[in-house]
PDB file of C-alpha atoms and ligand atoms in Angstrom:
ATOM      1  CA  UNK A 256      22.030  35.206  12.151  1.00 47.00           C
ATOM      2  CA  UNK A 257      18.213  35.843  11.980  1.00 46.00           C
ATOM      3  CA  UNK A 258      16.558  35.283  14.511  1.00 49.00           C
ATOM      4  CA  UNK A 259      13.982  32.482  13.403  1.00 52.00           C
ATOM      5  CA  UNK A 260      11.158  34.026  15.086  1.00 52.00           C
ATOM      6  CA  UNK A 261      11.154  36.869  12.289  1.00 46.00           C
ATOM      7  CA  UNK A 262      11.048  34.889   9.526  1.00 46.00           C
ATOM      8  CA  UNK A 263       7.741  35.289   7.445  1.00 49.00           C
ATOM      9  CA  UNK A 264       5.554  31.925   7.769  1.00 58.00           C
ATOM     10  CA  UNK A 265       5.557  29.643   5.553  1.00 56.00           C
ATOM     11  CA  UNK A 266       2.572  28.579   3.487  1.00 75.00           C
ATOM     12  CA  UNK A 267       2.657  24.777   4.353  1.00 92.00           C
ATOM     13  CA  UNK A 268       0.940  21.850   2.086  1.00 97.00           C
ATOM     14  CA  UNK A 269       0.042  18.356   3.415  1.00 98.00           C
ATOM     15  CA  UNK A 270       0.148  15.622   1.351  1.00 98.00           C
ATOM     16  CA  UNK A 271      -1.837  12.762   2.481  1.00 99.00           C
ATOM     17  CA  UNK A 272      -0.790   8.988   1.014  1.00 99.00           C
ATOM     18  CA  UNK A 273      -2.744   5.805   0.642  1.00 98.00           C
ATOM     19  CA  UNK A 274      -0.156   2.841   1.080  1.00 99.00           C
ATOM     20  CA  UNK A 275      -1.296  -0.329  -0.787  1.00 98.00           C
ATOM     21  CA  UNK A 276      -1.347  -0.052  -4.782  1.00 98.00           C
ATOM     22  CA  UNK A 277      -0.371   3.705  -3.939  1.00 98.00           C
ATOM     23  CA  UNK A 278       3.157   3.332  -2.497  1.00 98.00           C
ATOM     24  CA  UNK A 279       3.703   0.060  -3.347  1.00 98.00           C
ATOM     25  CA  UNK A 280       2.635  -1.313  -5.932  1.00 98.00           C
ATOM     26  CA  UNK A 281       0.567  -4.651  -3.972  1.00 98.00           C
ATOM     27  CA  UNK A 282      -1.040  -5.180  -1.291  1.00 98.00           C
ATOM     28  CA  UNK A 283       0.541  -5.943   1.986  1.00 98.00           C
ATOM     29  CA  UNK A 284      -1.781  -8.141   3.097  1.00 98.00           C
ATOM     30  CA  UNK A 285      -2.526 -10.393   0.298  1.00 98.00           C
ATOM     31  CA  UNK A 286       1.283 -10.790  -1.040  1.00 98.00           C
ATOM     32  CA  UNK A 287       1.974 -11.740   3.162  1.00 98.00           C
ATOM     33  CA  UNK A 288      -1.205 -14.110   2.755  1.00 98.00           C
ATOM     34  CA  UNK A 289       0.407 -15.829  -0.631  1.00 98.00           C
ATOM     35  CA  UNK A 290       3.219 -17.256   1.514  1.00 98.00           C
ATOM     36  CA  UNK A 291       0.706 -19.559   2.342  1.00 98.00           C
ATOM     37  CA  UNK A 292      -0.074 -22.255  -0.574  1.00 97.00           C
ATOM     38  CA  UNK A 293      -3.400 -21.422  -2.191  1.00 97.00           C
ATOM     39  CA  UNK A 294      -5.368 -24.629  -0.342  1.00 97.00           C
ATOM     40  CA  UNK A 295      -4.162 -23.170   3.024  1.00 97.00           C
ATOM     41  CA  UNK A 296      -6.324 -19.815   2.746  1.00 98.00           C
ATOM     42  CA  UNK A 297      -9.076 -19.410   5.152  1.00 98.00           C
ATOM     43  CA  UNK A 298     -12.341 -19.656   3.353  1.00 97.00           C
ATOM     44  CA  UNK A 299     -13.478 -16.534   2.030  1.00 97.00           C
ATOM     45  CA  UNK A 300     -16.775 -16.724   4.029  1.00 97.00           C
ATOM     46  CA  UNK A 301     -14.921 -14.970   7.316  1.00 97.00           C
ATOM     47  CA  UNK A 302     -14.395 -12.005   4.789  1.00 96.00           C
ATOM     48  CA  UNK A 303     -18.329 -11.591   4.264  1.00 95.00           C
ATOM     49  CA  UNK A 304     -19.044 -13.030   7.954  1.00 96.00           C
ATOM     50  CA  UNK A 305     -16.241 -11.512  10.273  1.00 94.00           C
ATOM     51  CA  UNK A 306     -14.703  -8.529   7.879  1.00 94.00           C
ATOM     52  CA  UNK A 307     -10.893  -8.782   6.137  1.00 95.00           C
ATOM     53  CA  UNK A 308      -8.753  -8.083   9.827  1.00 96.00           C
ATOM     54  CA  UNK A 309     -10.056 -11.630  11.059  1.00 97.00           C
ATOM     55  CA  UNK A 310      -9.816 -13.009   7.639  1.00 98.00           C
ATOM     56  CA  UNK A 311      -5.839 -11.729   7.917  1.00 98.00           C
ATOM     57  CA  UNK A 312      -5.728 -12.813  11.731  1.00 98.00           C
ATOM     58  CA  UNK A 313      -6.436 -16.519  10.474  1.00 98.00           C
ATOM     59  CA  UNK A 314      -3.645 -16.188   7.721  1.00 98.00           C
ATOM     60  CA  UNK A 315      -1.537 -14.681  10.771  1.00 98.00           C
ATOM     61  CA  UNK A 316      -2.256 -18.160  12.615  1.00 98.00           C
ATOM     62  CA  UNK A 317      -1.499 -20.730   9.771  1.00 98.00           C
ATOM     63  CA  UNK A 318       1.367 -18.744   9.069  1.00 98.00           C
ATOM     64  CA  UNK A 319       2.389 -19.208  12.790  1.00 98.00           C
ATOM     65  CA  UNK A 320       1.542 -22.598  12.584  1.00 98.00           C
ATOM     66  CA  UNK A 321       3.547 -23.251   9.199  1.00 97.00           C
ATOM     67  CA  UNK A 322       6.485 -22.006  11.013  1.00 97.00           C
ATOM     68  CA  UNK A 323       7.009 -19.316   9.272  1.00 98.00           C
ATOM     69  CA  UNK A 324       9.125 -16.844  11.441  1.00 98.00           C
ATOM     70  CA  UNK A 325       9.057 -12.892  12.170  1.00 98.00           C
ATOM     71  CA  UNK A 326      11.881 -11.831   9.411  1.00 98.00           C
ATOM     72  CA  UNK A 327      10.283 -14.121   6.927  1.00 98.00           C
ATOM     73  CA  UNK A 328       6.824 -11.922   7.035  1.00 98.00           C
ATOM     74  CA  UNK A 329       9.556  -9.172   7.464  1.00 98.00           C
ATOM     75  CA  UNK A 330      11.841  -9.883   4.413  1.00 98.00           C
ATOM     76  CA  UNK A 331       7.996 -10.372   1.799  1.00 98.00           C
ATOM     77  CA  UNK A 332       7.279  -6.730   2.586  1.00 98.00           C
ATOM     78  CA  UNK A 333      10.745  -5.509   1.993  1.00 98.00           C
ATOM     79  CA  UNK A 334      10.743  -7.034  -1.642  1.00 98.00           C
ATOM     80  CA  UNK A 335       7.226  -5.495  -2.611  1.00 98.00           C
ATOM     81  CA  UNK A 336       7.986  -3.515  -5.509  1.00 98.00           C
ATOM     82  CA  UNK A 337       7.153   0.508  -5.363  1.00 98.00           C
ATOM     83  CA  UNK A 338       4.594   1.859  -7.825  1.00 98.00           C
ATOM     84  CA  UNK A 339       7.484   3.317  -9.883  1.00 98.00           C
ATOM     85  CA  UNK A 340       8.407   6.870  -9.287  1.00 98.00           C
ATOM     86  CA  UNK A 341       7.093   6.503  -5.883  1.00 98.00           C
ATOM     87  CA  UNK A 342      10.878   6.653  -4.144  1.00 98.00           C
ATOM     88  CA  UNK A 343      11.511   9.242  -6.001  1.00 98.00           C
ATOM     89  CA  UNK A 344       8.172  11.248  -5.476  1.00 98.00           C
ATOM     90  CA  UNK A 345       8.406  11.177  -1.614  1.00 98.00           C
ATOM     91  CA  UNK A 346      11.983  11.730  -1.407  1.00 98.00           C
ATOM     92  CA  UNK A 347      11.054  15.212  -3.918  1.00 97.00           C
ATOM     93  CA  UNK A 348       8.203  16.452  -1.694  1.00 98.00           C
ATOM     94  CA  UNK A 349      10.339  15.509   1.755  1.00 97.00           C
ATOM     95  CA  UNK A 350      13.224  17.831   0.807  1.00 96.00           C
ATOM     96  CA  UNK A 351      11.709  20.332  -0.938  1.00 94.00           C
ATOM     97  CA  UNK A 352      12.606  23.978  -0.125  1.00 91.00           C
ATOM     98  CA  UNK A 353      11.295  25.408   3.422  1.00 88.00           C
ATOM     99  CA  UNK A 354       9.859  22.535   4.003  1.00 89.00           C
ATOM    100  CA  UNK A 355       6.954  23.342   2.178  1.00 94.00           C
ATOM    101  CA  UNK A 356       5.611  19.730   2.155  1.00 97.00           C
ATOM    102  CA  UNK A 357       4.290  17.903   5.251  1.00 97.00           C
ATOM    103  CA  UNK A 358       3.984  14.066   5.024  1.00 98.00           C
ATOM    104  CA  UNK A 359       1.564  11.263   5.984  1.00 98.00           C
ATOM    105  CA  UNK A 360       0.316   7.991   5.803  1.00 99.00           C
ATOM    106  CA  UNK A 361      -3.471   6.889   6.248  1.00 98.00           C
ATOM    107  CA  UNK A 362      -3.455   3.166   5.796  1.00 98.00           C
ATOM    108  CA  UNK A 363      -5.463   0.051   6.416  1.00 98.00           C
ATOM    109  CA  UNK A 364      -2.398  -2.369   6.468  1.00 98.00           C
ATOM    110  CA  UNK A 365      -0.464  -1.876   9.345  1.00 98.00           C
ATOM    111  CA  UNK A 366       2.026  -1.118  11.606  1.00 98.00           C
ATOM    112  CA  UNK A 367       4.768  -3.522  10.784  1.00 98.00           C
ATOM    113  CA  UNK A 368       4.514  -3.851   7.377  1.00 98.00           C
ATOM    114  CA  UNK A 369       4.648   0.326   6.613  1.00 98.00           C
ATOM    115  CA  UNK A 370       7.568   1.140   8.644  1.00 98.00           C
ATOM    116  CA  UNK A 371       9.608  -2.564   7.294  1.00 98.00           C
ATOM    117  CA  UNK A 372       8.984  -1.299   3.514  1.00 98.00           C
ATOM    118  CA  UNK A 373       9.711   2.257   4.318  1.00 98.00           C
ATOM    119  CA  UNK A 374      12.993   0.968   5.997  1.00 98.00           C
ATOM    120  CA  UNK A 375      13.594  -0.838   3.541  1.00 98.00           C
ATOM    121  CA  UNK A 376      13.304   1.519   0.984  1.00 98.00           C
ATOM    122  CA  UNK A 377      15.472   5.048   2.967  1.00 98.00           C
ATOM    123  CA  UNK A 378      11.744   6.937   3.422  1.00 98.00           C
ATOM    124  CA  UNK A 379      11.519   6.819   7.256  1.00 96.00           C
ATOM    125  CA  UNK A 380      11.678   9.901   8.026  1.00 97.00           C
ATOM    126  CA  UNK A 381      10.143  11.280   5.161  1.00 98.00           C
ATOM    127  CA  UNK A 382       6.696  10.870   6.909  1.00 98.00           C
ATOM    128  CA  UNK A 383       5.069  13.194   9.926  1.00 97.00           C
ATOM    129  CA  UNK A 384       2.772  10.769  10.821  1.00 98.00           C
ATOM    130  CA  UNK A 385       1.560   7.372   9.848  1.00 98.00           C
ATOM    131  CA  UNK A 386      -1.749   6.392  10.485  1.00 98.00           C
ATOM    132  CA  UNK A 387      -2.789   2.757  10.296  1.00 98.00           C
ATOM    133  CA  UNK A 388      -4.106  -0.143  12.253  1.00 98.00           C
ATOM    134  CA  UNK A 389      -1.250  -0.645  15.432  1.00 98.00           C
ATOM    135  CA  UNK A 390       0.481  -4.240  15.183  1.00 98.00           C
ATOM    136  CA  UNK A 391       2.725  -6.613  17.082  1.00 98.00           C
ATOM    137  CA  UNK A 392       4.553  -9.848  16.911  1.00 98.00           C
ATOM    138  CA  UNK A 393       3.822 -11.826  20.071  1.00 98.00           C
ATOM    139  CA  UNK A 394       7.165 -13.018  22.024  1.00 98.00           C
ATOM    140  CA  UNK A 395       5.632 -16.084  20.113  1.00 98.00           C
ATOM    141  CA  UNK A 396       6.310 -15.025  16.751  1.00 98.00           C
ATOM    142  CA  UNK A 397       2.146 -14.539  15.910  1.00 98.00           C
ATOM    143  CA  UNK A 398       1.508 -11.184  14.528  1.00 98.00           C
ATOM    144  CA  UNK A 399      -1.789  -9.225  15.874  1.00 98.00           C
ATOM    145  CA  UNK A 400      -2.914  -6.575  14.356  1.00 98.00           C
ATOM    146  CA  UNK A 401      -5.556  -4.537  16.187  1.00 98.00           C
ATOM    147  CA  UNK A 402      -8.031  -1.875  14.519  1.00 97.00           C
ATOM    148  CA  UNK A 403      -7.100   1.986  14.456  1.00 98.00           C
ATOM    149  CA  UNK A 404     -10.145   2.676  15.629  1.00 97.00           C
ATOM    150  CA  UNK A 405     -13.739   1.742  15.746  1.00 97.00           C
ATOM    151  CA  UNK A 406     -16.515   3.897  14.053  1.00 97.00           C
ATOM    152  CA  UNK A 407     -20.261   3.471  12.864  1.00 97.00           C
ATOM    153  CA  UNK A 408     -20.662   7.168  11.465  1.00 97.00           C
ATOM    154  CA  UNK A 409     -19.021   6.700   8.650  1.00 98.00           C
ATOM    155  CA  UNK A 410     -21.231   4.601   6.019  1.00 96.00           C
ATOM    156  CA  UNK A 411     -17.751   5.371   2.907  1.00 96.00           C
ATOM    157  CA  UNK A 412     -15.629   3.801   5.428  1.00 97.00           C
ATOM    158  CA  UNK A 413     -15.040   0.389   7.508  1.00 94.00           C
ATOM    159  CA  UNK A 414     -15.501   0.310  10.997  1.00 94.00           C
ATOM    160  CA  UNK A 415     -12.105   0.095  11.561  1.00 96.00           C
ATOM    161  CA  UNK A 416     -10.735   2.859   9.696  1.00 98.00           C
ATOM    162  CA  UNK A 417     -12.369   6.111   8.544  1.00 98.00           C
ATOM    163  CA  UNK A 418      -9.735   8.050   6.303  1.00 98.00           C
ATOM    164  CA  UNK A 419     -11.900  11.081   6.085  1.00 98.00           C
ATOM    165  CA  UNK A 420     -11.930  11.480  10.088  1.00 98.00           C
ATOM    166  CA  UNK A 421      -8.442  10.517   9.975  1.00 98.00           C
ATOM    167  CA  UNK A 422      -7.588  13.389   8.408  1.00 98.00           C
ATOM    168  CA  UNK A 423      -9.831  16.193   9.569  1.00 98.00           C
ATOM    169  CA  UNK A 424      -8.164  15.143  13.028  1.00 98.00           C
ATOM    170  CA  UNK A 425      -5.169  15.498  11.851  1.00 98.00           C
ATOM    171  CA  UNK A 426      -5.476  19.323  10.045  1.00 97.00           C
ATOM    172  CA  UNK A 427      -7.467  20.377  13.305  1.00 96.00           C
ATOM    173  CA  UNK A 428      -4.510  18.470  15.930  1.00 96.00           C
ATOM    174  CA  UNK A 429      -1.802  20.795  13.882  1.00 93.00           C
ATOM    175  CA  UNK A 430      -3.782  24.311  13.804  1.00 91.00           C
ATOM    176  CA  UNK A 431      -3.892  23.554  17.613  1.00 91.00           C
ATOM    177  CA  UNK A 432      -0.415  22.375  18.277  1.00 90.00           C
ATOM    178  CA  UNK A 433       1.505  25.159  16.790  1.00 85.00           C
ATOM    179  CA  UNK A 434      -1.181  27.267  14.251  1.00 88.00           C
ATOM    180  CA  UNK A 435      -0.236  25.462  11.182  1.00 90.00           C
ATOM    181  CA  UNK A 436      -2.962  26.056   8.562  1.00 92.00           C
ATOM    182  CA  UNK A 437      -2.553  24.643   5.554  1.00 95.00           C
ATOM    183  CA  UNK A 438      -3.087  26.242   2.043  1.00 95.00           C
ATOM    184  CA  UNK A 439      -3.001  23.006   0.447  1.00 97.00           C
ATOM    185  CA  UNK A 440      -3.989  19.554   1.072  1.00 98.00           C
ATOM    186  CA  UNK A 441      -3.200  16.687  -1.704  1.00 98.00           C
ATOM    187  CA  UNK A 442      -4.847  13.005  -1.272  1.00 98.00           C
ATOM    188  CA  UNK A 443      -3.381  10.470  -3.429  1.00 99.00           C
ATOM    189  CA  UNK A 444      -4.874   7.008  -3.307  1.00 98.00           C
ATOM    190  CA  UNK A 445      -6.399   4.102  -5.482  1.00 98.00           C
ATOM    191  CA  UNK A 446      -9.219   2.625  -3.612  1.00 98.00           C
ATOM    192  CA  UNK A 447     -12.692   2.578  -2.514  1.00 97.00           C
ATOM    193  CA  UNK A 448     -11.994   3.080   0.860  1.00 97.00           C
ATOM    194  CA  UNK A 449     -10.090   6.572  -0.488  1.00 98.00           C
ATOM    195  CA  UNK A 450     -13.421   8.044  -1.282  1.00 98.00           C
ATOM    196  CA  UNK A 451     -14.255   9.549   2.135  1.00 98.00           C
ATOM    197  CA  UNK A 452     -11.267  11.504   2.586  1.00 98.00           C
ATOM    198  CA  UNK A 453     -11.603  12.726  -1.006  1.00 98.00           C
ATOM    199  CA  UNK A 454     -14.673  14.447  -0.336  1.00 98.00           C
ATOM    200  CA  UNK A 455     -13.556  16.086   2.790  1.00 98.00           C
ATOM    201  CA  UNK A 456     -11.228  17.888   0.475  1.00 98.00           C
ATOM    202  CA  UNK A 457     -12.184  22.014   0.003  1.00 97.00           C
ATOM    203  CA  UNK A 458     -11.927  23.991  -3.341  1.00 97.00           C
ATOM    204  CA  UNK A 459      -8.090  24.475  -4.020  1.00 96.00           C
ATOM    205  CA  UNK A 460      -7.008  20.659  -2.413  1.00 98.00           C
ATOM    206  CA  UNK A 461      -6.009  18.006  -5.281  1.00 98.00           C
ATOM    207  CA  UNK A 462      -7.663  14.583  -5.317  1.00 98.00           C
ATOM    208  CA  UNK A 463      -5.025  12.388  -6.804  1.00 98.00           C
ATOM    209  CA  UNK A 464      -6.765   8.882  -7.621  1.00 98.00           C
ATOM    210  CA  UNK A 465      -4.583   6.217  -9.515  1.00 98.00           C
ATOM    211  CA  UNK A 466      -5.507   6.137 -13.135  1.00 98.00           C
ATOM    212  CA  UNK A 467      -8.538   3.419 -13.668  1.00 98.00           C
ATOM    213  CA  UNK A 468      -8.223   2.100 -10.123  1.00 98.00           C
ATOM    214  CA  UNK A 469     -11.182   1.739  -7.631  1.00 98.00           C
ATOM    215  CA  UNK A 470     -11.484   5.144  -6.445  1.00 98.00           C
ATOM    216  CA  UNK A 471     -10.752   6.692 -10.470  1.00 98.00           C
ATOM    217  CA  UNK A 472     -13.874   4.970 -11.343  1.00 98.00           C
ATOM    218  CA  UNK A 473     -16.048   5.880  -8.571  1.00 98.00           C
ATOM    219  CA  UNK A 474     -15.227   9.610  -9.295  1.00 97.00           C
ATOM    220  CA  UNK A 475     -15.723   9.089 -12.788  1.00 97.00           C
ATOM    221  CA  UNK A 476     -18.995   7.128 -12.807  1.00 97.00           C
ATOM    222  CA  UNK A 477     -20.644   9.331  -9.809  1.00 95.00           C
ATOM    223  CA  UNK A 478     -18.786  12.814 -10.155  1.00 94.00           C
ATOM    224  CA  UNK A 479     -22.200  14.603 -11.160  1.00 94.00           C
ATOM    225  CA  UNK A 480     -23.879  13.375  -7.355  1.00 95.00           C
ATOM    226  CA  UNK A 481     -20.645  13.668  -5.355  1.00 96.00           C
ATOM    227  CA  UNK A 482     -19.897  16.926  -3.687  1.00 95.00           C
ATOM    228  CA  UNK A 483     -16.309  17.027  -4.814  1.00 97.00           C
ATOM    229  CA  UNK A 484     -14.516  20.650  -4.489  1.00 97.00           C
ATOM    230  CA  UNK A 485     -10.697  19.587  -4.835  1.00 98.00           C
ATOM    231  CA  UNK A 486      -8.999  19.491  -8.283  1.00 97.00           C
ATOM    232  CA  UNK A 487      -8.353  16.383  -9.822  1.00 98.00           C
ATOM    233  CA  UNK A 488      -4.517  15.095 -10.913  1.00 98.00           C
ATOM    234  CA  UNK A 489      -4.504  11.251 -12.047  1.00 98.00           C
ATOM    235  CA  UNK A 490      -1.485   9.689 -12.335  1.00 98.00           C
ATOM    236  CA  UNK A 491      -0.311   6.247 -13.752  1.00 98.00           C
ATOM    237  CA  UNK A 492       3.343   6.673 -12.097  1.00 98.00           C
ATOM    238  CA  UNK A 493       4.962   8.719  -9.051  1.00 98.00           C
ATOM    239  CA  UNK A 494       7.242  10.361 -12.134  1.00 98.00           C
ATOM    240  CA  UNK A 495       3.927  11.590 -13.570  1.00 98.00           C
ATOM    241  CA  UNK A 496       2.523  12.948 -10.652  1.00 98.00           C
ATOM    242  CA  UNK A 497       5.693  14.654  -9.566  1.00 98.00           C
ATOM    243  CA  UNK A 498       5.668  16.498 -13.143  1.00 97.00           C
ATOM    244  CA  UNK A 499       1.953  17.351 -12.688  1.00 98.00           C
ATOM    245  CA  UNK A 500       2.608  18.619  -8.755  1.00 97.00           C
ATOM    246  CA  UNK A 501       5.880  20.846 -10.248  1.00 95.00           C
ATOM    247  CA  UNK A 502       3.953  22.184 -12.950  1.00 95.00           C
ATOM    248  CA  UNK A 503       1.691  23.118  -9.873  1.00 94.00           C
ATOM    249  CA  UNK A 504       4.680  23.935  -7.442  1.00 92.00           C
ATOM    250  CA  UNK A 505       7.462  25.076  -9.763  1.00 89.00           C
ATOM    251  CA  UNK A 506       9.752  24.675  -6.261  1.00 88.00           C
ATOM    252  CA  UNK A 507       9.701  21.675  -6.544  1.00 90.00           C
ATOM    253  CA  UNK A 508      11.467  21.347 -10.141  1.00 88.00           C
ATOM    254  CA  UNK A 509      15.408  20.424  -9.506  1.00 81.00           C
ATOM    255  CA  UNK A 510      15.512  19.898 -13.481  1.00 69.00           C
ATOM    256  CA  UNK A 511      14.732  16.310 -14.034  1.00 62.00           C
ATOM    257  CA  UNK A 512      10.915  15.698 -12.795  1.00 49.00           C
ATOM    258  CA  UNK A 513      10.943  13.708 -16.021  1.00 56.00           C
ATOM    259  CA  UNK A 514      11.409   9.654 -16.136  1.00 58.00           C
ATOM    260  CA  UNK A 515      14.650   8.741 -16.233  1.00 58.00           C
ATOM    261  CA  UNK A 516      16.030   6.839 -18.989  1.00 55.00           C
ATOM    262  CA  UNK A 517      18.472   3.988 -18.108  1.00 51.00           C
ATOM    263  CA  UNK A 518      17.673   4.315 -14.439  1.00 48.00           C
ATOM    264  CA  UNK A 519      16.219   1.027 -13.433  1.00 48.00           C
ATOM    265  CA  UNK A 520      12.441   1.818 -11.548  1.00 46.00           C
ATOM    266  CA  UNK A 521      12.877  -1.072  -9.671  1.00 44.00           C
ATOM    267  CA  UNK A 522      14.593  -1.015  -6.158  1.00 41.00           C
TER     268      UNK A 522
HETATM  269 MG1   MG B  59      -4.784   1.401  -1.648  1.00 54.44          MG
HETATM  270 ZN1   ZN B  60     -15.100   7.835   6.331  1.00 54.44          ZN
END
C-alpha cells in the first residue's frame, strides 16, 4: 500500500452554489409563503420598511397561527422541483475522480429548508459546507430564522448576507486548516445578490450566471465598468453546464454529460 503521505497533491477546485432559482428551480421562501392564501400576505411595505427576513418572519407567524405544522413547511420544500440537470450536476462534481471538486452552498434561505430539499433529493453529503442564514422551529412549531451575519461594508450585498466575504473566508479558513489552495474556483448563481462574489473571482475562476436571470443581465448591461477577471459559462440547465465544465475538465466525462432522452428531469 502507499503510504498516503507520498502521494502528489492534488490540484483541488471549489465550486461555489447559489440555492434559490440555482438548485431549485423556486424560491424557498416565496413557494413556503404561498401556503398562505394570497389576502393573508403581510403587506409588502415591511419589505421596503423592515427588509425581506421580517417580511418572512410575519409569514412564519400566520403560518403558525393558521396551524400549519413543522412537516407541512417540511413536506413544500421537499416537492420544489430542481432546475433540471441539477441532481445530476452535483452528484457528477461530488464523485468525480480524486476528489477534485470541493462543494458549497452560499445561500440567503436557510437552514431548514437547504438541508430538507437536499435530503430529500440524496445530495447531503455532497456539500463541504453550507452557508446560509441559521434556523429553528420553536418547541412551538414557529420557525425563526436568524441572519448569517450582519455587515455594512458591503454596499452589492444585504446586511445580512455578503456572498463575496462569504467566500473569501472560506478559501482563506481552508489554506489555513490544511494548505488547500485552490486552482479553480466556479460561482454559479442567478441573482443580484450573486454579483459580489462574482467579482471577487481572479483570472482563471468561471462565473456561471443563469442564462437571462438577474445577475446574467447585470454582467451583460455593466460588463465594460465591472472589474470582472473570471471566465464566463451561462447555462440554461445543470445538463448544459455539466457539458460546458467537462469540456473544461475532461475528468469529469463518464460518457453521457449529454441530456438524457426518456429520463424524466423531474424528481
Ligand atoms: Mg438565487
Ligand atoms: Zn458583498
Amino acid at each position: 500500500m502507499a503510504n498516503c503521505k507520498m502521494l502528489p497533491r492534488v490540484s483541488r477546485r471549489l465550486v461555489a452554489f447559489d440555492f434559490d432559482c440555482t438548485v431549485v428551480d423556486d424560491n424557498t421562501d416565496t413557494v413556503v409563503r404561498d401556503l398562505l392564501p394570497v389576502d393573508k400576505f403581510p403587506s409588502d411595505t415591511i419589505i421596503h420598511k423592515q427588509g425581506w427576513q421580517e417580511y418572512m418572519a410575519d409569514v412564519f407567524r400566520r403560518l403558525h397561527k393558521q396551524c400549519y405544522s413543522p412537516q407541512s413547511i417540511r413536506d413544500k420544500i421537499r416537492g420544489i422541483p430542481e432546475v433540471p440537470g441539477f441532481v445530476r450536476l452535483l452528484k457528477r462534481l461530488h464523485q468525480a475522480p480524486e476528489n477534485k471538486y470541493d462543494l458549497i452552498i452560499i445561500s440567503d434561505s436557510n437552514t431548514i429548508f437547504i438541508t430538507e430539499w437536499l435530503e430529500a433529493h440524496g445530495l447531503t453529503n455532497c456539500f463541504e459546507s453550507i452557508f446560509t442564514n441559521p434556523a429553528y422551529f420553536d418547541n412551538d412549531g414557529l420557525l425563526h430564522v436568524r441572519p448569517y451575519h450582519h455587515q455594512t461594508e458591503c454596499k452589492l450585498s444585504a446586511s445580512n448576507l455578503c456572498k463575496g466575504k462569504i467566500l473569501e473566508h472560506f478559501v482563506a479558513k481552508r489554506n489555513l486548516r490544511d494548505n488547500t489552495q485552490y486552482e479553480r474556483i466556479i460561482y454559479v448563481g442567478d441573482g443580484h445578490n450573486d454579483l459580489c462574489p462574482v467579482l471577487k473571482l481572479r483570472q482563471g475562476d468561471i462565473a456561471c450566471p443563469r442564462r437571462d436571470f438577474a445577475l446574467d443581465k447585470k454582467i451583460t448591461a455593466h460588463r465594460d465598468k465591472m472589474d470582472l477577471r473570471a471566465d464566463i459559462i451561462k447555462w440554461k440547465s445543470g445538463f448544459e453546464l455539466l457539458k460546458q465544465l467537462v469540456e473544461r475538465d475532461a475528468t469529469l466525462d463518464d460518457g453521457d454529460a449529454d441530456e438524457p432522452k426518456s429520463e424524466s428531469t423531474k424528481q
